[in-house]
Short mmCIF file of C-alpha atoms in Angstrom, two decimals:
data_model
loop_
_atom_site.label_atom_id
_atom_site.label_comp_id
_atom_site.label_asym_id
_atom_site.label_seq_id
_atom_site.Cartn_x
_atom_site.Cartn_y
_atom_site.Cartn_z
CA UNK X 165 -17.93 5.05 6.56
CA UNK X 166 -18.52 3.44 9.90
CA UNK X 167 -16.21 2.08 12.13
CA UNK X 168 -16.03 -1.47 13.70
CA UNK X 169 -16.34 -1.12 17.49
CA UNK X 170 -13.46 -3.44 19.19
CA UNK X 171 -15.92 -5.70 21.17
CA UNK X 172 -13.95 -6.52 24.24
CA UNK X 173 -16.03 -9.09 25.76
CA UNK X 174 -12.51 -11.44 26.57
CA UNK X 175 -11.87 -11.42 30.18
CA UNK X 176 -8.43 -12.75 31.19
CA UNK X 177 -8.96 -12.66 34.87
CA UNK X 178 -11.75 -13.13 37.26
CA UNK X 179 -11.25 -9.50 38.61
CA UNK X 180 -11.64 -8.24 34.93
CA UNK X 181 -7.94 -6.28 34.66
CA UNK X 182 -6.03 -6.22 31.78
CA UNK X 183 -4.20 -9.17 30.25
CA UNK X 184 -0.38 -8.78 30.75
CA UNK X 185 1.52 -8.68 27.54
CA UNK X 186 3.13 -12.05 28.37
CA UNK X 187 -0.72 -13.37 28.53
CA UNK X 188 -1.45 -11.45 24.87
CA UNK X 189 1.59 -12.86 23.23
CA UNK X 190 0.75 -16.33 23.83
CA UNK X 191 -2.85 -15.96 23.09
CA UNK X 192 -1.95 -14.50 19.37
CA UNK X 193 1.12 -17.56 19.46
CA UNK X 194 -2.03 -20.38 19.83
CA UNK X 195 -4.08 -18.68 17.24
CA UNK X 196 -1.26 -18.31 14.86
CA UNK X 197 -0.19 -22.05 15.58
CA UNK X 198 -3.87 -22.71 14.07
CA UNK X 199 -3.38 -20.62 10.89
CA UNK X 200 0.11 -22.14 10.77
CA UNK X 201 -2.04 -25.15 10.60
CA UNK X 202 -4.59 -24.09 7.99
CA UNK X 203 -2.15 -22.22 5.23
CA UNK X 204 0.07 -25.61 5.46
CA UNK X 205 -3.05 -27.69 4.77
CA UNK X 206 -4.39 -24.91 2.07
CA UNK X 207 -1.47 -25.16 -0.05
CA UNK X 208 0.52 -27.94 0.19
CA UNK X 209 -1.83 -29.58 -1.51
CA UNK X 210 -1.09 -27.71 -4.86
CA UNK X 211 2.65 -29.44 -4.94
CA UNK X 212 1.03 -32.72 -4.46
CA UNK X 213 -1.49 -32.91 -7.20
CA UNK X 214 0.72 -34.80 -9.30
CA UNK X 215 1.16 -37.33 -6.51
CA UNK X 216 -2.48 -37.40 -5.51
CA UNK X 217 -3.36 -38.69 -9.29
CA UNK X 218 -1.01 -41.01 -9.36
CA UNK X 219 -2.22 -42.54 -6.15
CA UNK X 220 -6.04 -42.76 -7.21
CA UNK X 221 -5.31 -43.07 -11.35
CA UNK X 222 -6.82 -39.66 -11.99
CA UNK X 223 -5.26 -37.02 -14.24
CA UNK X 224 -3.85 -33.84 -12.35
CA UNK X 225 -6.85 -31.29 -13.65
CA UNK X 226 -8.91 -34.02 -11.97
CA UNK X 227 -7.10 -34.09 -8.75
CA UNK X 228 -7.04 -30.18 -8.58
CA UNK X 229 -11.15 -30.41 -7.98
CA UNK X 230 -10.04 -31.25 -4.60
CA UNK X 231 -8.92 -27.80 -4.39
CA UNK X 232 -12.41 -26.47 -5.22
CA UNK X 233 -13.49 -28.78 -3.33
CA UNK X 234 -11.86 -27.41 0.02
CA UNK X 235 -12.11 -24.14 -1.24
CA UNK X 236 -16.11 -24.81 -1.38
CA UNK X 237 -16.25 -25.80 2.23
CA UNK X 238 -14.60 -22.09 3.33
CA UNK X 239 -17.11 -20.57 1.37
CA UNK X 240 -19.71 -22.64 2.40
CA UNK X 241 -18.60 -23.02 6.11
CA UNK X 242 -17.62 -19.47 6.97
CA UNK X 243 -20.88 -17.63 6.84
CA UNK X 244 -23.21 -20.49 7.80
CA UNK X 245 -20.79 -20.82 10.83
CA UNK X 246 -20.33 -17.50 11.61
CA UNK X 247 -24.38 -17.11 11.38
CA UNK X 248 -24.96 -20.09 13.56
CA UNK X 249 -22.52 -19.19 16.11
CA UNK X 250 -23.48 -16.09 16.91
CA UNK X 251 -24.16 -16.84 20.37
CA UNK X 252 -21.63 -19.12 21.42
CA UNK X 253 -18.55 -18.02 23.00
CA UNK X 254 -15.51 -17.40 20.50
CA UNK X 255 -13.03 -19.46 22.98
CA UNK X 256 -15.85 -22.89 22.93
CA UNK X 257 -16.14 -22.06 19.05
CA UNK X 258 -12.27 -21.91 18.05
CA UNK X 259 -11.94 -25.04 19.77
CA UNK X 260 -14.87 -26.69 17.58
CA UNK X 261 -13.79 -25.47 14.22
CA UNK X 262 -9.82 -26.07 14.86
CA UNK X 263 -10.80 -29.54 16.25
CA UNK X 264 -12.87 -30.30 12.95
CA UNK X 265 -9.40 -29.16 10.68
CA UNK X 266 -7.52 -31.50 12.80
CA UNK X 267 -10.02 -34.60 12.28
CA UNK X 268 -10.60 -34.01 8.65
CA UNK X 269 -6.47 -33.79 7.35
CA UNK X 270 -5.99 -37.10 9.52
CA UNK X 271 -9.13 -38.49 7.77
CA UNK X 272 -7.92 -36.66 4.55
CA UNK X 273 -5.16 -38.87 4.61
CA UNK X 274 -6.59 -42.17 5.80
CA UNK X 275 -8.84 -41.73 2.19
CA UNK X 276 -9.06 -44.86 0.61
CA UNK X 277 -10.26 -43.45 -2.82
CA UNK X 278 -10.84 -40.08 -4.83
CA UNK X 279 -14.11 -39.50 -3.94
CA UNK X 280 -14.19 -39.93 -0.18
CA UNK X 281 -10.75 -37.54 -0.46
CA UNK X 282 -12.61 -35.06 -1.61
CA UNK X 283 -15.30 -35.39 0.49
CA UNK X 284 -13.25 -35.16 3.37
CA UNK X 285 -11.28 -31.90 1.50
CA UNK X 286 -14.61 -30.55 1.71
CA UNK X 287 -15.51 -30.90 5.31
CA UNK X 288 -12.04 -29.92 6.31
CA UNK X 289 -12.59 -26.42 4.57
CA UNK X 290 -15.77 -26.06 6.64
CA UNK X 291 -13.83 -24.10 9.30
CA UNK X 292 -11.30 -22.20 7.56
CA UNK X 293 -13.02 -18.95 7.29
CA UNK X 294 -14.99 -18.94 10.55
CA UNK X 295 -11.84 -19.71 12.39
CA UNK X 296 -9.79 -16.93 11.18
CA UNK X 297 -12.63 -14.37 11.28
CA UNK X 298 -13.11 -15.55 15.38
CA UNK X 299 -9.25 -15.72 15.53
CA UNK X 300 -8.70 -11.90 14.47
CA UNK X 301 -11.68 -11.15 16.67
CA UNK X 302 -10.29 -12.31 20.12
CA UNK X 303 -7.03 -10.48 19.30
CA UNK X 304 -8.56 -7.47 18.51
CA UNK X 305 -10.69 -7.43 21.75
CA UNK X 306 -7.73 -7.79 24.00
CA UNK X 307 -5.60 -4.83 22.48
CA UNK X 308 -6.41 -1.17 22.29
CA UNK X 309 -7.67 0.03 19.40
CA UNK X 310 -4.68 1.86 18.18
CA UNK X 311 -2.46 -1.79 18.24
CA UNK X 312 -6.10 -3.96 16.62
CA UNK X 313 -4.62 -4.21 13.26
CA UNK X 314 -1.16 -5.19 14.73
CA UNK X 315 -2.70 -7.66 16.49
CA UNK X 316 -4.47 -9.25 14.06
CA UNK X 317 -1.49 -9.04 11.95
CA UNK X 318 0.07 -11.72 14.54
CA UNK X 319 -2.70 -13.79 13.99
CA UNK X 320 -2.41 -13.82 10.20
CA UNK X 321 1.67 -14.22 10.51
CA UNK X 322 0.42 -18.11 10.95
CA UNK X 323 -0.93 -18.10 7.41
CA UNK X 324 1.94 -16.21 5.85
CA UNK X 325 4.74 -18.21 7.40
CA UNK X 326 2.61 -21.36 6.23
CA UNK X 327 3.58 -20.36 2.51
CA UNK X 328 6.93 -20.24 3.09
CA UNK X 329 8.14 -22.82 5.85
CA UNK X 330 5.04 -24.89 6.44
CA UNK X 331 3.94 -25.91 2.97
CA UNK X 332 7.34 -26.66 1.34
CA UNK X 333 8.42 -28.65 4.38
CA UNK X 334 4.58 -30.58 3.84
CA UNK X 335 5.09 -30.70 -0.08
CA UNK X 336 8.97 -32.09 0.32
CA UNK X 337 8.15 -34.78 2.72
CA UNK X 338 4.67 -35.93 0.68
CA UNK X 339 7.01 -36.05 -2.70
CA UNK X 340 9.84 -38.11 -1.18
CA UNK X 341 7.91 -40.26 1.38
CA UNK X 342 4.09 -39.72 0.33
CA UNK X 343 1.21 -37.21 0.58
CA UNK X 344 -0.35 -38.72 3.03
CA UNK X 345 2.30 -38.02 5.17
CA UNK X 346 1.67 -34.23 4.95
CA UNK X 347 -1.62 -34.85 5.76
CA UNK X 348 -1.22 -36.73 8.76
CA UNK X 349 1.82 -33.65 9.95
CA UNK X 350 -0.83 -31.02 8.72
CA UNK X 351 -3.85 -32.95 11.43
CA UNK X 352 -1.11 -32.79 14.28
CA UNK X 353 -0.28 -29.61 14.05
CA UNK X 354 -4.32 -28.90 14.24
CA UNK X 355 -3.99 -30.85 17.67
CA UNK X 356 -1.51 -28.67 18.92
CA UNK X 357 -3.36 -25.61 18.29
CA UNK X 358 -6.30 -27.08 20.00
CA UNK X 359 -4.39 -27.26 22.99
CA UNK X 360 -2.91 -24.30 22.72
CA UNK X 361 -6.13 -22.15 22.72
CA UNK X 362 -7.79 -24.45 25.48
CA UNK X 363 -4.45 -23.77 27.84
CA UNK X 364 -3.71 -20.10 26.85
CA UNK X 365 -7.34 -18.46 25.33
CA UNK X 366 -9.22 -17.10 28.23
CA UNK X 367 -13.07 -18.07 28.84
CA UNK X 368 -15.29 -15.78 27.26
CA UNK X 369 -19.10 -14.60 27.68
CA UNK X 370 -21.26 -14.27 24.62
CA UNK X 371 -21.52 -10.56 23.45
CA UNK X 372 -24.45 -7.90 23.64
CA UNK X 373 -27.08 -8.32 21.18
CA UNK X 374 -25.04 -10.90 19.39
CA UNK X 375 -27.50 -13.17 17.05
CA UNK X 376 -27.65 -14.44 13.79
CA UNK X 377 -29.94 -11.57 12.51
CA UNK X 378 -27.50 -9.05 13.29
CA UNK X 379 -24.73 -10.66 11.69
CA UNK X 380 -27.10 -11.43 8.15
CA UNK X 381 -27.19 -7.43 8.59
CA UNK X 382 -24.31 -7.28 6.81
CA UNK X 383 -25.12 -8.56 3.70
CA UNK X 384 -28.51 -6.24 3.28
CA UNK X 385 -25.24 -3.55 2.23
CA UNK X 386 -24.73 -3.41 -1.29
CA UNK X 387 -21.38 -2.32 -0.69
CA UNK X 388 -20.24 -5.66 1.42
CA UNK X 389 -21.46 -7.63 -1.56
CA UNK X 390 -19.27 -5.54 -4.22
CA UNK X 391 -16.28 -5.92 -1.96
CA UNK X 392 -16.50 -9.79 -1.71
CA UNK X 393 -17.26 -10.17 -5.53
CA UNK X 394 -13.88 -7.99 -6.14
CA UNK X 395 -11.84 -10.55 -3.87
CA UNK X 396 -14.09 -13.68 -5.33
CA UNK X 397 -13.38 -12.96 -8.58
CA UNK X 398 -10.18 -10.50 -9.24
CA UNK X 399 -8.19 -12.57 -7.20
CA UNK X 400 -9.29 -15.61 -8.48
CA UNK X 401 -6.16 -15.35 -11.25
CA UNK X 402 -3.67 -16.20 -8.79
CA UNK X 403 -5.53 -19.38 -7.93
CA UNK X 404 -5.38 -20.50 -12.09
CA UNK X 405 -2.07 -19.86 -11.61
CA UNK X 406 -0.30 -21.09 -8.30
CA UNK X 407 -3.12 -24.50 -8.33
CA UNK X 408 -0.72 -25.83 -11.17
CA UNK X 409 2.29 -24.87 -10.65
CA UNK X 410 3.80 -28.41 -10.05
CA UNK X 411 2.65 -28.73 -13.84
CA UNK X 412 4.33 -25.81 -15.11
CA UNK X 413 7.54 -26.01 -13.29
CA UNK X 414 7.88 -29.55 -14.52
CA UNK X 415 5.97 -29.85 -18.07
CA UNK X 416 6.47 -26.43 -19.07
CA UNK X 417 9.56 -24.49 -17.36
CA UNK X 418 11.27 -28.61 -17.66
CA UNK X 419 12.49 -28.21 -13.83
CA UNK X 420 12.70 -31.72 -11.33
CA UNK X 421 10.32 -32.10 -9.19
CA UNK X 422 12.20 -31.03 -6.54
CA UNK X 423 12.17 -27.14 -7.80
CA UNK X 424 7.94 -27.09 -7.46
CA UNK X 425 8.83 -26.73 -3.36
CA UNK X 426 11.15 -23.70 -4.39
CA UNK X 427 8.41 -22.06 -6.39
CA UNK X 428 6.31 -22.67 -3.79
CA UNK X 429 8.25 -20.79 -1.35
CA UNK X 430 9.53 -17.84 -3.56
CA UNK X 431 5.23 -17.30 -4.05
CA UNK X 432 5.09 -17.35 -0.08
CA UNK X 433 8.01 -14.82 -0.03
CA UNK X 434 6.08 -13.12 -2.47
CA UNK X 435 2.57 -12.69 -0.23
CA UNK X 436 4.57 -12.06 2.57
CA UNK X 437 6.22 -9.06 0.91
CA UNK X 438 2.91 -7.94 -0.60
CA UNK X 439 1.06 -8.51 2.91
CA UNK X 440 4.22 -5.93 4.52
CA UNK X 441 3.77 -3.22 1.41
CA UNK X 442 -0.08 -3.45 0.64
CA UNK X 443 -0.78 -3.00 4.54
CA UNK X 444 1.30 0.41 4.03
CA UNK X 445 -0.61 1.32 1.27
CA UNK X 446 -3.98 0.19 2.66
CA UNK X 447 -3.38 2.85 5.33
CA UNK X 448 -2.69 5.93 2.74
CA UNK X 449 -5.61 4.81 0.50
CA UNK X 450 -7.69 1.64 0.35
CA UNK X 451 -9.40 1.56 -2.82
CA UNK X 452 -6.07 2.80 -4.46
CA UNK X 453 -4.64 0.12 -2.99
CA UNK X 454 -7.36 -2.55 -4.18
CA UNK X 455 -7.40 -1.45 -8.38
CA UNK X 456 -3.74 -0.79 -8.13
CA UNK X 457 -3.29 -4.66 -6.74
CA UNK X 458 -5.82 -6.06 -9.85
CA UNK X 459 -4.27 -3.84 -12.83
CA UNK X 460 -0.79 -5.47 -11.00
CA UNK X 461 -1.84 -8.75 -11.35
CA UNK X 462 -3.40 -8.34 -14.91
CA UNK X 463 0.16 -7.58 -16.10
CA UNK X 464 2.15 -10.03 -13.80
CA UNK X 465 -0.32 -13.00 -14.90
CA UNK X 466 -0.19 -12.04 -18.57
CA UNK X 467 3.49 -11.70 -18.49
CA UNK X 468 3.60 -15.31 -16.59
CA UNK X 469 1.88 -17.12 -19.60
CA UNK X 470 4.56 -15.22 -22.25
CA UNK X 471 7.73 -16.71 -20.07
CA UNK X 472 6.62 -19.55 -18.20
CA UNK X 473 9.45 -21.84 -19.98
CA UNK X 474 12.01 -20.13 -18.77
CA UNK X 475 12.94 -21.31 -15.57
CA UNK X 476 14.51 -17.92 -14.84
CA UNK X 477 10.99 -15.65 -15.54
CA UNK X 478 8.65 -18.10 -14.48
CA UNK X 479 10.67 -17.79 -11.02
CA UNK X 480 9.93 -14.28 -11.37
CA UNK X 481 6.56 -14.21 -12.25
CA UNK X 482 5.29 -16.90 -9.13
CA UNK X 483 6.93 -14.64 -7.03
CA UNK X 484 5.50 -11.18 -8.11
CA UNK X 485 2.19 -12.65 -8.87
CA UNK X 486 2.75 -13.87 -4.66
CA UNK X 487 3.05 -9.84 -4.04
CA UNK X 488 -0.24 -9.66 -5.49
CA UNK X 489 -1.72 -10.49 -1.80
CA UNK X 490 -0.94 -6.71 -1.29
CA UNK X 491 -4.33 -6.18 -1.73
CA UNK X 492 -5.35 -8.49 1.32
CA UNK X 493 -5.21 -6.24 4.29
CA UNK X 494 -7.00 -3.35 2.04
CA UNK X 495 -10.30 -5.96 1.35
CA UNK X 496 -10.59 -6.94 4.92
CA UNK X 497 -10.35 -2.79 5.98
CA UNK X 498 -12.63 -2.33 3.27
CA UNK X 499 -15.14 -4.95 4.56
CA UNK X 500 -14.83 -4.23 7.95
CA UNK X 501 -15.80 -0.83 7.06
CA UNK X 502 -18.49 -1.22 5.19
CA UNK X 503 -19.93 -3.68 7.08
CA UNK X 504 -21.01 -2.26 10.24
CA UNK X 505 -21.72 -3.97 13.43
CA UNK X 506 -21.72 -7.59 11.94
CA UNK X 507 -18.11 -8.22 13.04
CA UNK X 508 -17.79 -11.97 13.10
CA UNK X 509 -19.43 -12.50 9.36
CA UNK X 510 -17.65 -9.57 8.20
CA UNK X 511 -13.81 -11.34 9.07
CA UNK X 512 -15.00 -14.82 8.36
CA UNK X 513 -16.80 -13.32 4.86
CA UNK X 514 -13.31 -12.08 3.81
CA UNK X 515 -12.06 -15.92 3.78
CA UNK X 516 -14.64 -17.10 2.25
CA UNK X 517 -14.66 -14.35 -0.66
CA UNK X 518 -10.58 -15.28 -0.98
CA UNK X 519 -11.75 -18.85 -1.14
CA UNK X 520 -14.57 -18.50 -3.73
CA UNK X 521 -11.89 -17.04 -5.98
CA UNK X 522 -9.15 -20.49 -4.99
CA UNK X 523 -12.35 -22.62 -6.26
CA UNK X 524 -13.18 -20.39 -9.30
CA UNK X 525 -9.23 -20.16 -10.47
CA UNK X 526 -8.05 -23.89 -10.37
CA UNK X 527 -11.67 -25.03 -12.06
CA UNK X 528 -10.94 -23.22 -14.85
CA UNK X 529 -7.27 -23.15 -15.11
CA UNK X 530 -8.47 -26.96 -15.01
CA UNK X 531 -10.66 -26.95 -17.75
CA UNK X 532 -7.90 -25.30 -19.78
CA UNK X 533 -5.41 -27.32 -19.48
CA UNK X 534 -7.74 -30.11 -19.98
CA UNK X 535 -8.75 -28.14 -23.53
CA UNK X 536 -5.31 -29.06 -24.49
CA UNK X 537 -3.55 -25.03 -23.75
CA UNK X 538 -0.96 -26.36 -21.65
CA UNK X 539 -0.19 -25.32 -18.11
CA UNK X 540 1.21 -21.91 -18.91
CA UNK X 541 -2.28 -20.79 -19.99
CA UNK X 542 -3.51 -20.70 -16.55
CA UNK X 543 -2.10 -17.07 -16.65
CA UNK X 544 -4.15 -15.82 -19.11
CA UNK X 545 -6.97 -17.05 -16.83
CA UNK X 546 -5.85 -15.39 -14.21
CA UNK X 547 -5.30 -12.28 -16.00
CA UNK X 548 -9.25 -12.41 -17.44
CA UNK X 549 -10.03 -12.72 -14.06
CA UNK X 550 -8.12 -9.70 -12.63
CA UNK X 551 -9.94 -7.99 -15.27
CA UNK X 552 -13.24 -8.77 -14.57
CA UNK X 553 -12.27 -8.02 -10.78
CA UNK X 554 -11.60 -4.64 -11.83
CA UNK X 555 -14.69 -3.82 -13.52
CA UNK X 556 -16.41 -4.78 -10.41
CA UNK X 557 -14.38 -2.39 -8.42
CA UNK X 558 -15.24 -0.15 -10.50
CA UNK X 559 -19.00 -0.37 -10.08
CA UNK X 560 -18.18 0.00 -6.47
CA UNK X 561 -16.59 3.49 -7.06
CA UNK X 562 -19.12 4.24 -9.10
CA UNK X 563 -22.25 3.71 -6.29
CA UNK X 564 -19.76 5.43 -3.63
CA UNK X 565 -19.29 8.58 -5.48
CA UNK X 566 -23.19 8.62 -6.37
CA UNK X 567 -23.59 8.16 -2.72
CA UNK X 568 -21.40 11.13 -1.46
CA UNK X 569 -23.20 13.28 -4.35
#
């Protein structure tokens, strides 16, 4: 398979030396403020659905479309953006797409009813992908190539701290003083990271032969295409799952409603642990690592809808089904890989696949519960998912051993 040139087109000085490793570190720090910024926004959301219907008289499977609806925007945004923006520099472009977050959560929570909520849910999911693919792309440029995936890592450690210090803290203060609250936080901290990457990012010139038709390249390879369907739709179960988990730790489990921020965190422990092991495993085999992650999560989910009313197991469960995310690192190697030269839509594509599947899980974990199986059956969803993700991954071993032979 090829191999992703590191594009080091970032130049941190005007005589074109090396950045200093003071001068790295607080470049990956801004970046990681902004995924900070993002995860918080991403998931706090899913503790608040109760408080979201109550506010605009909607039932919670009807408040969880604003879920789909953000998640729609990443996987609507990322590739158009990443298209688009081919030519613009990545410093001028993380400024646009983190100042876009910032102004939608502040509009998010200035809403004055359901539909303009979601609406504005929408647009604030336009950047998500794009930003993270440009994100890991500047951090990777200004590293060797031995320390790229370290780097990026850095990056990312915004979006995995989010799930377990960002989005409790947003979900505890929108319970006891309101949503919009979190919000409003969640819009500020987008401000921040805009002036973090304008003070610490350097300037940036456009790349060789960068354009919009390279980057559509990408998705000419049959390969790419496989790879995003296996994150769109194995990994989708998680979503059922984790979008209504305020539900089931409340209606099912019978917990207060203070234990939904405590769920939330032990799943953020959870992908943090799986981001830490899968990475590990990613580097002694990637597709191992990939159908060993969905057969995982087919069991984990399954075993989620059997014991979700004990408080004890349903603990548990959100927390392995969390370690689940092991398989994160090995889809965006994977990608990478088989995607060639088409860097930026490559990263952001990953997001957006990830994203497809957030939309696809709490629709029909939705449309479940609405059907009148209660909140635990949003496992079983998840679990038909997985399965379906690994008959697609399967396909994909199929056409690569054909290949070889």
């Amino acid at each position: 398979m090829s191999q992703i040139a590191v594009d080091h087109s970032i130049d941190s000085s005007p005589a074109g030396e090396a950045p200093s490793p003071l001068a790295i570190a607080l470049v990956q720090l801004a970046l990681a403020c902004g995924g900070f910024g993002i995860g918080t926004g991403e998931f706090a959301i899913m503790g608040l659905l109760p408080n979201v219907a109550d506010t605009f008289s909607v039932t919670t499977p009807q408040a969880g479309y604003v879920i789909s609806a953000y998640a729609l925007g990443v996987v609507i945004g990322a590739p158009v953006i990443a298209v688009l923006a081919a030519k613009a520099t990545r410093r001028s472009l993380l400024l646009l797409l983190m100042g876009i977050f910032a102004v939608g959560n502040i509009l998010s929570a200035l809403a004055p009813t359901f539909e303009s909520f979601t609406v504005m849910r929408f647009i604030t999911g336009l950047p998500h992908g794009a930003y993270f693919g440009v994100a890991a792309i500047v951090a990777a440029s200004m590293v060797p190539v031995h320390k790229r995936a370290r780097a990026v890592g850095r990056v990312m450690l915004g979006l995995t701290i989010a799930t377990v210090l960002g989005t409790p803290l947003a979900t505890v203060f929108g319970q006891s003083l309101d949503w919009r609250v979190a919000f409003t936080c969640v819009g500020v901290i987008g401000l921040v990271a805009v002036a973090l990457i304008w003070y610490y990012v350097p300037r940036d010139q456009v790349a060789d032969g960068a354009g919009f038709l390279r980057e559509l390249g990408a998705f000419k390879r049959p390969q790419v295409l496989l790879t995003l369907a296996i994150a769109a739709v194995g990994y989708g179960g998680m979503f059922a799952m984790f979008s209504y988990i305020a539900g089931t730790t409340m209606k099912v489990a019978m917990l207060p409603e203070s234990m939904v921020a405590v769920m939330m965190v032990l799943f953020g422990v959870g992908m943090n642990a799986g981001n830490i092991v899968g990475s590990r495993l990613a580097d002694k085999s990637i597709m191992g690592t990939i159908g060993g992650s969905l057969v995982f999560n087919i069991v984990v989910l399954t075993l989620f809808s059997l014991t979700a009313s004990s408080p004890l197991m349903l603990a548990i469960c959100v927390f392995l089904v969390g370690c689940g995310f092991a398989a994160g690192p090995a889809l965006q190697t994977r990608l990478m890989d088989v995607a060639a030269d088409a860097q930026t839509l490559a990263a952001a594509s990953n997001h957006s696949a990830f994203n497809i599947a957030n939309a696809l899980g709490a629709w029909l974990g939705g449309l479940v519960i609405a059907w009148g199986y209660g909140f635990a059956a949003t496992g079983y969803v998840g679990a038909v998912l997985s399965l379906f993700g690994l008959l697609v991954y399967a396909a994909s071993l199929r056409l690569e051993r054909s290949r070889r032979a």
